[in-house]
Coordinates of C-alpha atoms in Angstrom, one line a residue:
M935 CA 147.8 45.5 139.9
T936 CA 146.6 44.1 136.5
H937 CA 147.1 45.2 132.9
S938 CA 145.4 44.5 129.6
D939 CA 145.4 45.7 126.0
S940 CA 141.7 46.9 126.2
P941 CA 138.6 46.7 128.4
R942 CA 136.6 45.2 125.5
P943 CA 134.0 43.9 124.7
S944 CA 131.2 46.4 124.7
G945 CA 129.1 44.3 127.0
P946 CA 129.0 44.7 130.8
D947 CA 131.6 41.9 131.5
I948 CA 135.0 43.4 131.6
P949 CA 138.2 41.4 131.2
R950 CA 140.3 41.5 134.4
G951 CA 143.6 41.4 132.5
E952 CA 146.9 39.8 133.7
R953 CA 148.3 40.3 137.1
V954 CA 151.6 42.3 137.4
A955 CA 153.9 40.4 139.8
D956 CA 154.5 42.3 143.1
K957 CA 158.2 42.3 142.5
D958 CA 157.7 44.2 139.2
W959 CA 156.0 47.3 140.5
A960 CA 156.3 49.7 143.5
F961 CA 155.1 52.9 145.0
A962 CA 158.1 54.9 143.7
S963 CA 159.2 57.7 141.5
C964 CA 161.6 56.4 138.8
P965 CA 162.2 59.1 136.1
D966 CA 165.6 57.5 135.5
G967 CA 164.4 53.9 135.6
W968 CA 163.8 51.1 138.1
P969 CA 163.8 50.9 141.1
G970 CA 163.6 54.7 141.8
T971 CA 162.9 56.3 145.1
P972 CA 159.9 55.5 147.4
S973 CA 156.9 57.7 146.9
T974 CA 153.3 57.9 148.3
T975 CA 152.0 59.5 145.1
D976 CA 153.8 57.7 142.2
I977 CA 153.8 54.2 140.8
C978 CA 156.9 52.7 139.1
L979 CA 156.8 49.6 136.8
R980 CA 160.0 47.7 136.3
T981 CA 159.5 47.5 132.5
G982 CA 157.9 50.9 132.2
F983 CA 154.3 51.7 131.4
R984 CA 153.0 51.3 127.8
N985 CA 150.6 53.6 126.0
D986 CA 148.7 50.7 124.5
R987 CA 147.9 49.0 127.9
N988 CA 145.3 49.6 130.6
Y989 CA 146.5 49.3 134.2
H990 CA 144.2 48.7 137.1
L991 CA 145.4 49.1 140.7
M992 CA 143.3 47.7 143.6
Y993 CA 144.4 48.5 147.2
R994 CA 143.0 48.6 150.7
A995 CA 142.4 52.1 151.8
T996 CA 141.8 53.8 155.2
G997 CA 140.3 57.1 156.5
S998 CA 137.3 57.7 154.2
P999 CA 135.8 61.2 154.4
V1000 CA 132.1 61.7 154.5
M1001 CA 131.7 62.6 150.9
G1002 CA 127.9 62.9 150.7
L1003 CA 128.1 66.1 152.7
G1004 CA 128.6 67.9 149.4
Y1005 CA 124.9 67.4 148.6
L1006 CA 123.9 69.0 151.9
T1007 CA 126.1 72.0 151.2
T1008 CA 124.5 72.6 147.9
R1009 CA 121.0 72.2 149.3
D1010 CA 121.5 74.5 152.3
F1011 CA 123.4 77.2 150.4
V1012 CA 120.8 77.5 147.7
S1013 CA 118.0 77.4 150.2
F1014 CA 119.8 80.2 152.2
L1015 CA 120.1 82.4 149.2
R1016 CA 116.4 81.9 148.4
R1017 CA 114.8 82.3 151.8
A1018 CA 117.1 83.8 154.5
S1019 CA 118.0 87.4 155.2
S1020 CA 121.2 86.5 157.1
D1021 CA 123.2 83.5 158.2
E1022 CA 123.6 82.2 161.7
A1023 CA 126.7 84.4 162.2
G1024 CA 124.8 87.5 161.1
G1025 CA 126.2 87.7 157.7
A1026 CA 123.7 89.3 155.2
N1027 CA 122.3 87.3 152.3
P1028 CA 124.2 88.8 149.3
V1029 CA 121.2 88.3 146.9
P1030 CA 118.0 88.7 148.9
G1031 CA 114.7 88.5 147.2
L1032 CA 115.3 85.6 144.8
D1033 CA 112.1 84.1 143.6
T1034 CA 113.4 81.5 141.2
T1035 CA 116.5 79.3 141.1
L1036 CA 117.9 77.5 138.1
C1037 CA 120.7 74.9 138.6
L1038 CA 123.1 74.1 135.8
G1039 CA 125.3 71.0 135.7
I1040 CA 127.7 70.1 132.9
S1041 CA 129.3 66.6 132.6
S1042 CA 130.3 65.5 136.1
S1043 CA 128.3 68.3 137.7
G1044 CA 125.3 67.1 135.6
M1045 CA 125.8 63.7 137.1
Y1046 CA 126.0 65.4 140.5
L1047 CA 122.6 67.0 139.9
R1048 CA 121.0 63.7 138.7
D1049 CA 122.2 62.0 141.9
F1050 CA 121.3 65.1 144.0
L1051 CA 117.7 64.8 142.8
Y1052 CA 117.6 61.0 143.2
Q1053 CA 118.8 61.1 146.8
G1054 CA 116.2 63.7 147.8
F1055 CA 118.4 66.8 148.3
N1056 CA 116.3 69.1 146.1
E1057 CA 114.0 69.4 149.2
D1058 CA 115.4 71.6 152.1
E1059 CA 114.9 71.0 155.8
D1060 CA 111.6 72.9 155.7
G1061 CA 110.3 70.7 152.8
K1062 CA 110.6 73.4 150.2
R1063 CA 112.0 73.0 146.7
V1064 CA 115.7 74.0 146.2
C1065 CA 116.2 74.2 142.5
D1066 CA 113.0 75.2 140.5
G1067 CA 114.7 74.2 137.2
M1068 CA 117.7 72.2 136.2
H1069 CA 119.7 72.2 133.0
I1070 CA 121.6 68.9 132.9
H1071 CA 124.1 68.8 130.1
V1072 CA 126.3 65.9 128.7
A1073 CA 125.7 63.6 131.7
G1074 CA 124.0 60.7 129.8
V1075 CA 122.3 58.5 132.4
H1076 CA 125.2 58.5 134.8
K1077 CA 124.8 59.4 138.5
L1078 CA 127.8 60.5 140.4
F1079 CA 130.0 58.1 142.4
L1080 CA 129.8 60.3 145.5
N1081 CA 127.6 59.1 148.4
Y1082 CA 129.8 56.0 149.1
R1083 CA 132.5 55.1 151.5
F1084 CA 135.8 55.8 149.7
A1085 CA 133.9 57.6 147.0
Q1086 CA 135.8 58.9 144.0
P1087 CA 133.6 61.6 142.4
N1088 CA 136.2 62.5 139.8
P1089 CA 136.3 59.3 137.7
F1090 CA 133.4 58.3 135.5
S1091 CA 132.9 55.3 133.3
Q1092 CA 134.2 55.3 129.7
Q1093 CA 134.6 52.5 127.3
H1094 CA 138.4 52.6 127.5
R1095 CA 138.7 53.1 131.3
E1096 CA 137.0 53.4 134.7
R1097 CA 134.4 50.8 133.7
Y1098 CA 133.8 49.6 137.3
V1099 CA 132.5 53.0 138.5
P1100 CA 129.0 52.6 140.0
D1101 CA 127.2 55.2 138.0
T1102 CA 124.6 53.5 135.8
N1103 CA 122.5 51.2 138.1
F1104 CA 118.7 51.5 138.1
P1105 CA 117.1 53.9 137.8
Q1106 CA 118.5 55.5 134.7
Q1107 CA 115.3 57.3 133.6
Y1108 CA 113.6 60.3 135.3
G1109 CA 110.2 58.7 135.5
V1110 CA 109.2 56.1 138.1
R1111 CA 108.9 52.5 136.9
G1112 CA 109.6 49.0 138.2
N1113 CA 113.1 47.8 138.6
P1114 CA 113.6 44.8 136.3
R1115 CA 115.5 43.1 139.1
D1116 CA 112.8 43.1 141.8
R1117 CA 109.9 45.1 140.3
V1118 CA 110.2 47.8 143.1
P1119 CA 109.2 51.2 141.6
D1120 CA 111.9 53.8 141.5
G1121 CA 113.0 56.9 139.5
I1122 CA 115.0 60.0 139.7
L1123 CA 111.9 62.2 139.8
K1124 CA 109.8 60.6 142.6
R1125 CA 109.0 63.6 144.8
P1126 CA 106.3 65.7 143.1
M1127 CA 106.3 68.5 145.6
S1128 CA 110.0 69.2 145.2
D1129 CA 110.9 67.8 141.7
P1130 CA 112.2 70.6 139.4
K1131 CA 111.5 71.1 135.7
I1132 CA 114.4 69.7 133.7
V1133 CA 116.0 70.4 130.3
H1134 CA 118.4 67.5 129.7
T1135 CA 120.9 67.8 126.7
D1136 CA 123.3 65.2 125.4
T1137 CA 125.6 65.2 122.5
S1138 CA 126.1 62.2 120.3
N1139 CA 129.1 61.3 122.4
E1140 CA 127.0 60.5 125.4
Y1141 CA 125.1 57.8 123.5
W1142 CA 128.5 56.0 122.9
Q1143 CA 130.1 56.7 126.3
F1144 CA 127.5 57.6 128.9
R1145 CA 124.7 55.2 127.8
A1146 CA 122.3 58.0 127.0
S1147 CA 119.8 55.8 125.2
L1148 CA 118.8 54.3 128.5
A1149 CA 117.2 57.7 129.5
G1150 CA 114.4 56.9 127.0
T1151 CA 114.3 53.1 126.6
T1152 CA 113.9 50.0 128.6
E1153 CA 117.1 48.3 129.8
G1154 CA 116.7 45.8 127.1
G1155 CA 116.6 48.5 124.5
R1156 CA 113.4 47.3 122.8
I1157 CA 110.8 49.9 123.8
D1158 CA 110.7 53.7 123.9
L1159 CA 109.5 55.0 127.3
T1160 CA 107.0 57.8 127.8
E1161 CA 108.8 61.1 128.7
H1162 CA 108.2 62.5 132.2
P1163 CA 106.0 65.7 131.9
R1164 CA 108.6 67.7 133.8
V1165 CA 111.5 66.7 131.4
R1166 CA 112.5 67.8 128.0
R1167 CA 115.4 65.9 126.4
Y1168 CA 117.4 67.0 123.3
L1169 CA 120.2 65.4 121.3
L1170 CA 122.7 67.9 120.0
S1171 CA 123.3 66.0 116.8
S1172 CA 126.8 64.8 115.7
L1173 CA 128.6 66.7 118.5
Q1174 CA 131.3 65.6 120.9
H1175 CA 131.2 65.8 124.7
G1176 CA 133.0 69.1 125.3
G1177 CA 135.5 71.6 123.9
H1178 CA 136.0 75.3 123.6
L1179 CA 134.7 77.7 121.0
G1180 CA 137.4 78.5 118.5
D1181 CA 139.7 75.5 119.4
P1182 CA 141.3 74.2 116.2
P1183 CA 140.7 70.5 115.8
G1184 CA 143.6 68.2 116.8
F1185 CA 144.1 64.4 117.4
G1186 CA 143.4 64.2 121.1
I1187 CA 145.8 64.3 124.1
G1188 CA 149.3 65.3 122.9
G1189 CA 147.9 65.7 119.4
R1190 CA 148.4 62.1 118.5
Q1191 CA 145.9 59.8 120.4
C1192 CA 142.9 59.7 118.0
E1193 CA 142.7 58.5 114.4
Q1194 CA 140.6 61.5 113.2
L1195 CA 140.6 65.2 113.9
H1196 CA 138.4 66.0 116.9
N1197 CA 135.0 67.6 116.3
P1198 CA 135.2 71.4 116.7
V1199 CA 131.5 72.3 116.5
H1200 CA 130.5 74.0 119.7
P1201 CA 126.9 73.6 121.1
G1202 CA 126.7 77.1 122.7
P1203 CA 124.0 78.5 120.5
M1204 CA 121.5 75.8 121.2
L1205 CA 122.4 75.6 124.9
R1206 CA 121.8 79.4 125.4
A1207 CA 118.4 79.1 123.8
L1208 CA 117.4 76.1 125.8
L1209 CA 118.5 77.7 129.1
A1210 CA 116.3 80.7 128.2
S1211 CA 113.4 78.3 127.5
L1212 CA 113.9 76.6 130.9
E1213 CA 113.7 80.0 132.6
R1214 CA 110.4 80.8 130.8
W1215 CA 109.0 77.4 131.6
V1216 CA 109.8 77.8 135.3
R1217 CA 108.7 81.5 135.6
N1218 CA 105.5 81.6 133.6
G1219 CA 104.7 78.0 132.5
E1220 CA 105.7 78.5 128.8
A1221 CA 106.6 75.0 127.7
P1222 CA 110.0 74.6 126.0
P1223 CA 110.2 73.1 122.5
P1224 CA 109.2 69.4 122.3
S1225 CA 112.0 66.9 123.1
R1226 CA 114.2 66.0 120.1
V1227 CA 115.9 62.7 120.6
P1228 CA 116.3 59.5 118.6
R1229 CA 113.7 56.8 119.1
I1230 CA 113.4 53.1 118.4
A1231 CA 109.9 53.5 116.9
D1232 CA 111.1 55.8 114.0
G1233 CA 114.4 54.0 113.3
T1234 CA 116.6 56.8 114.5
L1235 CA 117.9 54.9 117.6
V1236 CA 119.6 51.6 116.6
P1237 CA 122.0 49.0 117.9
P1238 CA 125.7 49.9 117.0
E1239 CA 125.9 47.0 114.6
E1240 CA 123.0 48.5 112.5
L1241 CA 124.6 52.0 112.1
A1242 CA 124.7 53.0 108.5
W1243 CA 128.2 54.6 108.7
P1244 CA 129.4 55.6 105.1
A1245 CA 132.5 54.0 103.7
I1246 CA 134.7 57.2 104.0
P1247 CA 138.3 56.5 102.9
G1248 CA 140.7 56.6 105.9
T1249 CA 138.0 55.9 108.4
R1250 CA 136.8 52.7 110.1
Y1251 CA 133.8 51.9 112.2
E1252 CA 134.3 49.5 115.0
G1253 CA 130.8 49.5 116.6
I1254 CA 132.2 49.9 120.1
V1255 CA 130.2 51.5 122.9
N1256 CA 130.7 51.7 126.6
G1257 CA 128.9 48.5 127.6
S1258 CA 126.7 48.4 130.6
G1259 CA 124.6 46.3 132.9
E1260 CA 123.0 46.3 136.3
R1261 CA 125.8 45.5 138.7
D1262 CA 125.8 44.0 142.2
F1263 CA 128.4 45.8 144.3
G1264 CA 127.4 43.9 147.4
P1265 CA 124.7 44.0 150.1
G1266 CA 126.1 47.3 151.4
V1267 CA 125.1 49.3 148.4
R1268 CA 121.5 50.5 147.8
G1269 CA 120.2 53.6 145.9
N1270 CA 123.6 54.6 144.6
A1271 CA 125.0 54.9 148.1
G1272 CA 126.7 52.8 150.7
V1273 CA 129.7 50.6 151.1
I1274 CA 131.0 48.7 148.1
G1275 CA 131.8 45.1 148.9
R1276 CA 132.6 43.8 145.4
L1277 CA 135.2 45.7 143.6
Y1278 CA 134.6 43.3 140.6
P1279 CA 130.8 43.5 140.7
D1280 CA 128.5 40.7 139.5
I1281 CA 126.4 41.4 136.5
V1282 CA 122.7 41.1 137.4
Y1283 CA 121.4 41.7 133.8
P1284 CA 122.9 43.5 130.8
H1285 CA 121.8 46.7 129.2
R1286 CA 121.3 47.1 125.5
I1287 CA 123.0 50.4 124.5
L1288 CA 121.6 52.1 121.3
V1289 CA 123.1 54.9 119.2
P1290 CA 121.7 57.6 116.9
Q1291 CA 121.3 56.4 113.3
V1292 CA 123.1 58.5 110.7
D1293 CA 122.4 59.7 107.1
S1294 CA 124.6 59.2 104.0
L1295 CA 127.1 61.8 105.2
G1296 CA 127.4 60.2 108.7
H1297 CA 125.4 62.8 110.5
D1298 CA 122.8 62.0 113.2
I1299 CA 119.3 62.0 111.7
A1300 CA 117.5 62.9 114.9
G1301 CA 118.0 65.8 117.4
I1302 CA 119.0 69.4 116.9
R1303 CA 121.5 70.0 114.2
H1304 CA 123.9 72.9 114.6
P1305 CA 123.9 75.1 111.4
L1306 CA 127.5 74.1 110.8
V1307 CA 126.4 70.4 110.9
E1308 CA 123.3 71.0 108.8
V1309 CA 125.4 72.9 106.2
P1310 CA 128.6 70.8 106.4
L1311 CA 132.2 71.2 105.3
A1312 CA 133.0 67.8 106.9
T1313 CA 131.4 64.7 108.3
Y1314 CA 131.0 65.4 112.1
S1315 CA 130.5 62.6 114.6
G1316 CA 130.3 62.2 118.3
W1317 CA 132.9 59.4 118.5
N1318 CA 136.5 58.9 117.5
I1319 CA 138.7 55.9 117.8
R1320 CA 142.2 55.4 119.2
R1321 CA 145.4 54.9 117.1
R1322 CA 147.3 51.6 117.2
E1323 CA 149.8 52.8 119.8
F1324 CA 147.1 54.0 122.2
G1325 CA 144.7 51.1 122.4
E1326 CA 143.7 50.5 118.8
G1327 CA 140.0 50.6 118.0
D1328 CA 138.8 51.7 121.4
L1329 CA 136.8 54.9 121.7
C1330 CA 139.1 57.9 121.9
D1331 CA 137.7 59.2 125.2
L1332 CA 135.1 62.0 124.9
L1333 CA 136.2 63.3 121.5
G1334 CA 134.2 63.2 118.3
S1335 CA 135.5 63.3 114.7
A1336 CA 135.7 65.8 111.9
I1337 CA 136.4 64.3 108.5
P1338 CA 136.7 67.0 105.8
L1339 CA 134.9 66.7 102.5
A1340 CA 137.0 66.6 99.3
G1341 CA 137.5 70.0 97.8
S1342 CA 136.7 68.9 94.2
R1343 CA 134.6 66.2 92.6
A1344 CA 137.7 64.9 90.9
A1345 CA 139.6 64.6 94.1
G1346 CA 136.7 62.9 95.8
R1347 CA 136.3 60.4 93.0
E1348 CA 140.1 59.7 92.9
G1349 CA 140.1 59.0 96.7
G1350 CA 137.0 56.8 96.5
D1351 CA 135.0 59.2 98.7
P1352 CA 131.2 58.6 98.4
R1353 CA 130.3 61.9 99.9
P1354 CA 129.7 65.1 97.8
A1355 CA 132.6 67.4 97.4
R1356 CA 132.6 71.0 98.5
E1357 CA 132.3 72.2 94.9
D1358 CA 129.2 70.1 94.5
L1359 CA 127.6 71.8 97.5
Y1360 CA 128.7 75.4 97.4
A1361 CA 129.7 77.9 94.7
G1362 CA 131.9 79.7 97.2
D1363 CA 132.0 81.2 100.7
D1364 CA 129.1 83.6 100.1
E1365 CA 126.7 80.8 99.3
Y1366 CA 128.0 78.6 102.2
V1367 CA 127.6 81.4 104.7
A1368 CA 124.1 82.2 103.4
R1369 CA 123.0 78.6 103.8
V1370 CA 124.4 78.4 107.3
L1371 CA 122.4 81.6 108.3
A1372 CA 119.3 80.2 106.7
A1373 CA 119.7 77.0 108.8
A1374 CA 120.2 79.2 111.9
R1375 CA 117.0 81.1 111.3
R1376 CA 115.1 77.9 111.1
L1377 CA 116.4 77.1 114.6
I1378 CA 115.5 80.5 115.8
D1379 CA 111.9 80.0 114.6
D1380 CA 111.8 76.7 116.6
R1381 CA 113.2 78.5 119.7
L1382 CA 116.4 76.4 119.5
M1383 CA 118.8 79.3 118.9
L1384 CA 118.9 83.0 119.9
A1385 CA 118.9 85.7 117.2
E1386 CA 121.8 87.4 118.9
D1387 CA 124.1 84.5 118.1
L1388 CA 123.7 85.1 114.3
V1389 CA 126.6 87.6 114.2
L1390 CA 129.1 85.3 115.8
L1391 CA 127.9 82.4 113.6
E1392 CA 128.3 84.4 110.4
R1393 CA 131.9 85.3 111.3
Q1394 CA 132.6 81.7 112.3
A1395 CA 131.2 80.2 109.1
R1396 CA 133.3 82.4 106.9
Q1397 CA 136.4 81.5 108.9
W1398 CA 135.7 77.8 108.7
Y1399 CA 135.2 77.9 104.9
H1400 CA 138.8 79.1 104.5
A1401 CA 140.3 77.1 107.4
T1402 CA 143.2 74.8 106.5
W1403 CA 141.9 72.0 108.7
N1404 CA 138.9 71.8 106.3
R1405 CA 141.2 71.2 103.3
P1406 CA 142.1 67.5 103.1

């Protein structure tokens, strides 16, 4: 077992930390202190675990299950629902007559769908397509750590932890292109007869944590790539990875992990509209709205050190991202599958991770802006950083930030806040709500929001204007 203060830097090389002496830790439960009682599910450290340290345990395991069977299960079950009247035991198909299937994957299940496609499971045993369309949400460019011996599909790589997970090796993009390592062509969509149509959505957080820029650039981060005709990609501007509608913002796990309040803006209105667009695209060929993502060519996708983050009092910008590179896990690994031989993989070449450029408020310039971001009461971002006692300066997991505007011009000036105050922007809640609804109607016109979401949005906007968390 090793420990370190942080897995920095942002590059693909990861410090291995210091070894913990064998005599100083044990497989044991010790709620009352060392040495505790032997356990097969707990680890005890003689000096106790610290919140500001990362611990990495490597061990020799036995009895690996055949994890890749999960892909077969999904393939065969969906194919059965589409095409069979009954199963082999005589059980009736509960939904006979399906003519279209849409598959939705969010976060880890989105990574699952990307790898499901890449490894050829969207084609059933009769050579027919399984999922006609896929909505892949907040997966970045990760593929799931599943079709391996001793696979661990639950962990995924983040800047602060799990950085050795094999989830970002070539190909990252959907289209077929040459691997920089050996020039052999490869891509996620490489089977035209069974490839689905894809709507891929990421929040800002996936650019920082899940290397989302690599979905549209070369590995060196110098050139924008042409979009695959079966794919539409959208950035949900200035939002965090997940969350629940109506959750009041807090400071992370235990209410104390992150420096800033987490971002409470929920992407539901845009996601519902895009899912409806995907269905129309699959059913009758009506193309969805054009992709809305940041690009190198127009200056909206930049290296972290070039981000124009405003000098907001009480915040700091570290420029940290989840570094990446093509990794060599040994000769037993090929095509995101196999037997890992190098637990500390060699770096074949680094990836250059880019992030969305921001405006003077700190909001992403490119992408789809939620009306509550377009008409702000705070600066919203897709990233947050950890407090000193929890790994100072590292990214605070998958959480974003909400940094409220000053209420008055005088308060903002006194605090040195360069952003406009609320009173500079809105005469009161009626004006604020009216502007939020106007922004929503523009999204409706662009087919990026559904009209039925206006009622909920109006209620939410009025509540937010008077919420205590929005009052610094």
